[in-house]
Amino acid sequence: MSGMNFHKYPKPSFLTIVFIFLFLFSGTAFSQFGQNKVQYKVFDWKYLQTKHFDIYFSQGGKYLAEFTAYEAEKALKNLSDNIDYRISNRIPIIVYNSHNDFQQNNVIDEYMTEGVGGVTELFKNRINVPFEGDYEKFRHVIHHELVHAYMNDMYYGGSIQNIISRNISLQFPLWFSEGMAEVQSNYGLNEQTDMFMRDAAINNYVPDLDYMGGYFAYRGGQSFFSFLADVYGEDKIGILMNNIRAFSDVEQGFAETYKMNLSQLNEKWHSYLKKTYWPDLKIREDVRDFAKQLTDHERDGGSYNVAPAISPDGSLFAYISNRDDLFDVFIAKTRNGEIVKKLIEGNNSSDFEELHILTPGLSWSPNGRQIAISVKSGDHDAIYVIDVNSEDKVELPVSFDAINFLSWSPVGNKIAFVGNTRERSDLFYYDLTKKKLVRLTDDIFSDLNPAWTLDGKSIAFTSDRGAYVNPAEIPTDLKMWEYDYSNSDYYRINIETREITRLSDSRDSKESYAQVSQDGKKVLYVSDKNGINNIYMRETDSAGNRTDRPITNSMNPIDQITMSRDGSKLLFIALNKGGYDIFSMDNPLEKKLEEKELVLTDYKKKKNEYESKFGWTINSPKKDTSALSVDSLIKKDKEVNENLTESDSTKAGSNSVPDTIDTSLNDTLSLSEEQSISGLNESNEDTAKYYGDDVKISFDLPELKLKPDKDSSYDFNENFSLAGNTNPDGSYKINKYKIKFTPDLVYGNASYQSFYGLQGVAQIVLSDMLGDHRIYIQTSLVIDLKNSDYSVSYFYLPKRIDYGFQLYHTARFLTYGYRFQEYLYRYRTIGGNISASYPISRFKRIDGNISIQHISRENLDLAAEPITRKTLLVPSFSLIHDNTIFGYTAPISGTRYYLTFMGSPKLHDEGIGFASILTDFRHYIKLGDDYTFVTRFAGGGSIGPNPQRFFIGGTENWINREYENYNIPISNIEEYAFSFPGFPLRGYNYDRMSGSKYGILNLEMRFPLFKYLILGALPLGFANIEGVTFLDAGTAWSDNEALKFIHKDENGNVTTNDLLLGTGFGARTNFLGFPIMFDIAWRYNLDKFSEPKYYISFGYDF
């Protein structure tokens, strides 16, 4: 998971349009790029308290909070039993009703993309989890994130502040923290990881532990710990965790526990994987042996080619791919996979913010002219209908917390989908003719994967409802935390009668993606019966007898099947050499295998032996009984309570499900109270900052598992004793959330500025539990308060407009030389500002700021020189757009720009009167892996009695800097307050040219230079060194008539006059944790090049 900021740093913002226009608004250096997190909702927060957790939830989220309470306490007991450590601090858990709500949180500042299923941060050790319509997934994420919080408490005392105050140096590699979280939350190995590791082992791309990052850290780490438990015993895992704590060193902890170092264990793990998976080459087929490959992620780039939807006539298919970095929708030919067109560019506009690759929703209209797609669109999920030829689009009038799994009826104008509202995930369809939204199910169970029968009268779907096919028989007070929701089967519902028929009862496997033949007698579906997702066929004969048989024996896990209307062609995705590709199979309904049953995987055999030994019960509450897990890693409980057998069709009562929801009533269309994967990322992003649950590549339904303990009334220590947290009936008491500030961080750091050198800063950060209210106190004390910097800021963030209020004092010391004399001047600024930021969408916002500054200039070496003072009012206003994708050190594709107005009205004789406009436009074109061409234009102009001064030349944060006239280009208060640098213009010194107007053009080609560079003479190494070639051009002027770009010199040669040109090349890398850039540049005047000039600077490229 990529790195995160932990706080909403003060963003330039806007107070009101009126103020801005009254004072000639602007937005100079205040303007900051970056995408936005939009608070579409105003959340009304409450909380409940369990023995060890404070659980926060918003309106409509009480049921999910109670589910979280039960599962969190149960998971904590499980961890305590396994690892033998008792937490010392209460753990807060913040529950969101949907992923859309989760994306609006203020606890973590980075935008939570679809692939992020939960996050735990280390400032307050807060767990953040959204509900996404699937209770097994929700349970897994709660448990996964709790492992991170548990480790934070165990090793770091539960906060970054403890790390700093105790000087804790222990750091866990990503594979350890994520692998431990996965193996604990899945109770050992699971099918998903087993299938992933099989592909990796057979195709030889299992990395060593030292190089395991990104998604592989989750699956590979889980596999490694499962191997340790299987080979060396489950008890060693807890011993390992405690040894690491004792020695405060990961490597030493492994050596003490296993009497081997990590390198030796890594070799044994690799050998174990080969012995486990290589025999499958003899008994199973590679997907390319029985199907035609239509996409190739290795050739085309990206790692996801998913969500195939075949056209009615079978000639075309639509799919989602990240081959161009962003997730886009393509149309291609089923004959050979040739791309016909890119239909949708996703992830870069407010209409198509996300395309739901984990819960795909693509479906063709019956005539093959249109495609329906479910997307995240602003504050809600939406359904768009798009014309394949004209690309015109229409948004349907439906709005839910989440919309997933679209299916367009093959015979009518009905689109079925899964709609999530708070704790419910139900089936709906929208009637395009009647313009009605119709609800099909209305219960607590998770309904997924709808697919129409070809007669358009019924819908097949997947659910965890077990035998509950009659809504009248579902208990009104059913508690999902007392129900075994881990199993799923597929069902059929008649859209007229609401009659639900259970079509499968596979207690040891998961079924999904049913596709029905034209005559309705054959159903293709995906199942992991043998431990690997394969395609099976259920046939029903004239007597009503059903038989199931596999039609594939794949070693590659298969998913997301889609069949043409006549049944002649089947498309599906399969994991293939570390990425997902789309394959086709002709005449799948006629496909036959010699094997009636597929050989079980080693993992499946062990799992079945475990279940056979200890017994199990499907879809019923569990009581307390202990049993060993499949790989002996986790202790789980279960008891046979009752056996629910496959039920015959049961007709629901007529009053159990509302027939329709009138779309004319907009509030009723949204059933919530308020409307509202990148690939295998190799980043080894640190675990000391935060822990995240990245659920990319997770296309599976919940794995069949047994419910652990129901009883969680254990006590760790008396510090967790609570009084009055429950009602007389035993339910949790609900408390109104109250704002309470607690410290996030107290620390000191150093910063480097171009003109003022190294600055030391101490910072205190306070915030409330939800991150909606923040206080920043910053100081840089230098004996005398007149010579120090200090500020206090408050930010109000719970609503769509973010407000900021700040008071500050700064002191800067500049030296000026006049022949044989130098003087030291002190510039003091005492001021305050009010700011506001209004996000129009994720990609665009309006920022504004109004400040009052009192600035003084004092010669500390010549007391006779009078002190000059000015009081200034400075309003500003900015429009900012950013839809870029970031690479290692800079954006690699997309566009970002700002347009800023600022000024200072001359309110008195000593005032400064000017108005300025500034802009910065940047466009990034990805030419290939790690190759990017960048175009940038920046410019500005100022008017008024005292126009703003712009100076150009040099580069930002230039360490070995040189000034054109040997002095910093600041000589008075006006220049100190408002001089604006134009960077970069390499080949020149700072302040090479200045004026009231300026323009700079930068062209850069960025490319990989060295993957690794190890120095022989010094024990230093560098990784991911990026190269760059550049051309810079710029000018600054005040008199338009005098501006002259080129002229002829005394020799008659055409050379530059007011135009500055520079060209060169450079390298970028990280050195001791700091981003550093080295450039060599030459000035060019159209006649000749200058001597080279060298630039060493801190920071990142624009």
Tab-separated table of C-alpha atoms in Angstrom, residues 599-767:
chain	number	residue	atom	x	y	z
A	599	VAL	CA	-7.988	-34.060	-7.434
A	600	LEU	CA	-7.946	-32.049	-4.222
A	601	THR	CA	-5.092	-29.685	-3.513
A	602	ASP	CA	-2.847	-30.432	-0.539
A	603	TYR	CA	-4.415	-27.555	1.356
A	604	LYS	CA	-7.953	-28.773	0.597
A	605	LYS	CA	-7.084	-32.272	1.766
A	606	LYS	CA	-5.817	-30.939	5.082
A	607	LYS	CA	-8.853	-28.743	5.479
A	608	ASN	CA	-11.248	-31.595	4.778
A	609	GLU	CA	-9.410	-33.841	7.234
A	610	TYR	CA	-9.769	-31.143	9.872
A	611	GLU	CA	-13.484	-30.699	9.236
A	612	SER	CA	-14.067	-34.452	9.158
A	613	LYS	CA	-12.273	-34.889	12.453
A	614	PHE	CA	-13.964	-32.115	14.394
A	615	GLY	CA	-17.355	-31.844	12.688
A	616	TRP	CA	-19.014	-28.643	11.551
A	617	THR	CA	-22.351	-26.954	11.188
A	618	ILE	CA	-23.506	-24.720	8.386
A	619	ASN	CA	-25.447	-21.495	8.922
A	620	SER	CA	-26.191	-21.847	12.620
A	621	PRO	CA	-25.037	-20.153	15.823
A	622	LYS	CA	-21.942	-21.689	17.394
A	623	LYS	CA	-21.134	-22.420	20.985
A	624	ASP	CA	-17.802	-22.865	22.705
A	625	THR	CA	-15.652	-25.803	21.725
A	626	SER	CA	-11.948	-25.808	20.913
A	627	ALA	CA	-10.385	-27.376	17.855
A	628	LEU	CA	-7.165	-27.109	15.913
A	629	SER	CA	-7.089	-25.334	12.563
A	630	VAL	CA	-5.968	-26.688	9.230
A	631	ASP	CA	-2.322	-25.758	9.586
A	632	SER	CA	-2.369	-25.804	13.402
A	633	LEU	CA	-1.783	-22.105	13.588
A	634	ILE	CA	-5.027	-20.859	15.138
A	635	LYS	CA	-7.374	-22.421	17.653
A	636	LYS	CA	-11.002	-22.210	16.598
A	637	ASP	CA	-14.285	-23.288	18.073
A	638	LYS	CA	-17.443	-24.847	16.776
A	639	GLU	CA	-20.175	-27.264	17.646
A	640	VAL	CA	-22.695	-29.218	15.651
A	641	ASN	CA	-25.972	-27.514	16.493
A	642	GLU	CA	-28.249	-28.422	13.633
A	643	ASN	CA	-27.897	-29.487	10.017
A	644	LEU	CA	-29.654	-27.361	7.462
A	645	THR	CA	-30.188	-29.407	4.331
A	646	GLU	CA	-30.911	-28.151	0.872
A	647	SER	CA	-34.397	-26.706	0.812
A	648	ASP	CA	-37.012	-26.977	-1.856
A	649	SER	CA	-38.374	-23.853	-3.458
A	650	THR	CA	-40.263	-21.688	-1.006
A	651	LYS	CA	-42.529	-18.869	-2.011
A	652	ALA	CA	-42.192	-15.646	-0.074
A	653	GLY	CA	-45.167	-13.906	1.432
A	654	SER	CA	-46.600	-11.154	-0.698
A	655	ASN	CA	-46.002	-8.545	1.968
A	656	SER	CA	-42.400	-9.477	2.671
A	657	VAL	CA	-40.744	-7.480	-0.105
A	658	PRO	CA	-41.879	-4.121	-1.496
A	659	ASP	CA	-42.739	-4.395	-5.174
A	660	THR	CA	-41.428	-1.062	-6.386
A	661	ILE	CA	-39.808	2.159	-5.369
A	662	ASP	CA	-41.054	5.150	-7.303
A	663	THR	CA	-38.119	6.989	-8.874
A	664	SER	CA	-40.024	10.239	-8.779
A	665	LEU	CA	-39.341	10.344	-5.052
A	666	ASN	CA	-35.643	11.017	-5.080
A	667	ASP	CA	-35.171	10.458	-1.358
A	668	THR	CA	-36.556	6.940	-1.636
A	669	LEU	CA	-34.201	6.009	-4.446
A	670	SER	CA	-31.283	6.226	-2.088
A	671	LEU	CA	-32.069	3.737	0.609
A	672	SER	CA	-29.529	5.249	2.960
A	673	GLU	CA	-30.455	7.970	5.408
A	674	GLU	CA	-28.452	10.403	3.340
A	675	GLN	CA	-27.257	10.133	-0.223
A	676	SER	CA	-24.034	10.012	-0.398
A	677	ILE	CA	-5.898	-1.840	-7.687
A	678	SER	CA	-3.058	-0.838	-8.880
A	679	GLY	CA	-1.213	-4.000	-9.610
A	680	LEU	CA	1.537	-5.739	-7.670
A	681	ASN	CA	3.006	-2.567	-6.212
A	682	GLU	CA	6.529	-3.278	-5.189
A	683	SER	CA	6.680	-0.479	-2.670
A	684	ASN	CA	8.012	-1.614	0.698
A	685	GLU	CA	6.094	1.183	2.371
A	686	ASP	CA	6.793	1.322	6.017
A	687	THR	CA	4.724	-0.287	8.724
A	688	ALA	CA	5.600	2.233	11.420
A	689	LYS	CA	3.391	4.875	9.806
A	690	TYR	CA	0.192	2.947	9.336
A	691	TYR	CA	-1.089	-0.437	8.434
A	692	GLY	CA	-3.497	-0.905	5.563
A	693	ASP	CA	-5.568	-3.758	4.284
A	694	ASP	CA	-5.192	-3.796	0.525
A	695	VAL	CA	-7.787	-6.165	-0.878
A	696	LYS	CA	-6.739	-5.951	-4.512
A	697	ILE	CA	-7.025	-9.080	-6.641
A	698	SER	CA	-9.659	-10.400	-4.251
A	699	PHE	CA	-12.415	-11.668	-6.514
A	700	ASP	CA	-13.400	-14.542	-4.241
A	701	LEU	CA	-16.562	-14.887	-2.230
A	702	PRO	CA	-16.109	-15.560	1.478
A	703	GLU	CA	-14.200	-18.702	2.292
A	704	LEU	CA	-16.042	-21.457	4.136
A	705	LYS	CA	-14.804	-21.354	7.716
A	706	LEU	CA	-16.104	-22.218	11.123
A	707	LYS	CA	-17.180	-19.650	13.648
A	708	PRO	CA	-14.670	-19.130	16.471
A	709	ASP	CA	-15.690	-18.516	20.084
A	710	LYS	CA	-18.971	-16.886	20.822
A	711	ASP	CA	-17.985	-16.122	24.399
A	712	SER	CA	-15.655	-13.141	24.596
A	713	SER	CA	-16.218	-12.181	28.214
A	714	TYR	CA	-12.587	-12.735	29.191
A	715	ASP	CA	-10.716	-10.090	31.132
A	716	PHE	CA	-7.168	-9.007	30.350
A	717	ASN	CA	-6.643	-6.641	33.282
A	718	GLU	CA	-8.627	-4.419	35.575
A	719	ASN	CA	-7.678	-1.289	33.608
A	720	PHE	CA	-10.338	-2.303	31.085
A	721	SER	CA	-13.154	-2.546	33.577
A	722	LEU	CA	-16.096	-0.400	32.530
A	723	ALA	CA	-19.124	0.732	34.459
A	724	GLY	CA	-22.357	1.637	32.745
A	725	ASN	CA	-21.422	0.631	29.206
A	726	THR	CA	-24.498	-1.602	28.827
A	727	ASN	CA	-28.233	-1.215	29.219
A	728	PRO	CA	-30.338	-3.304	31.625
A	729	ASP	CA	-31.182	-5.719	28.786
A	730	GLY	CA	-27.477	-6.335	28.140
A	731	SER	CA	-27.255	-4.311	24.930
A	732	TYR	CA	-24.521	-1.730	24.532
A	733	LYS	CA	-25.300	1.789	25.675
A	734	ILE	CA	-25.033	4.301	22.828
A	735	ASN	CA	-23.130	7.501	23.642
A	736	LYS	CA	-23.109	10.809	21.796
A	737	TYR	CA	-19.695	11.635	20.412
A	738	LYS	CA	-17.982	14.584	22.090
A	739	ILE	CA	-14.937	16.441	20.812
A	740	LYS	CA	-11.875	15.792	22.940
A	741	PHE	CA	-8.390	16.882	21.878
A	742	THR	CA	-5.495	14.524	22.529
A	743	PRO	CA	-1.900	14.771	21.263
A	744	ASP	CA	-0.989	13.035	18.045
A	745	LEU	CA	2.610	14.060	17.958
A	746	VAL	CA	5.244	16.195	19.626
A	747	TYR	CA	8.441	16.267	17.635
A	748	GLY	CA	11.267	18.320	16.177
A	749	ASN	CA	12.531	18.292	12.627
A	750	ALA	CA	14.683	20.241	10.218
A	751	SER	CA	13.761	21.850	6.933
A	752	TYR	CA	15.807	23.414	4.176
A	753	GLN	CA	14.735	26.529	2.281
A	754	SER	CA	16.283	28.036	-0.785
A	755	PHE	CA	17.113	31.447	0.604
A	756	TYR	CA	17.154	30.972	4.372
A	757	GLY	CA	19.143	27.745	4.767
A	758	LEU	CA	18.503	25.140	7.446
A	759	GLN	CA	15.624	25.777	9.834
A	760	GLY	CA	14.783	23.873	13.016
A	761	VAL	CA	11.127	23.394	13.922
A	762	ALA	CA	9.265	21.771	16.814
A	763	GLN	CA	5.641	20.814	16.320
A	764	ILE	CA	2.759	19.772	18.527
A	765	VAL	CA	-0.280	18.259	16.845
A	766	LEU	CA	-3.592	17.781	18.642
A	767	SER	CA	-6.756	16.320	17.190
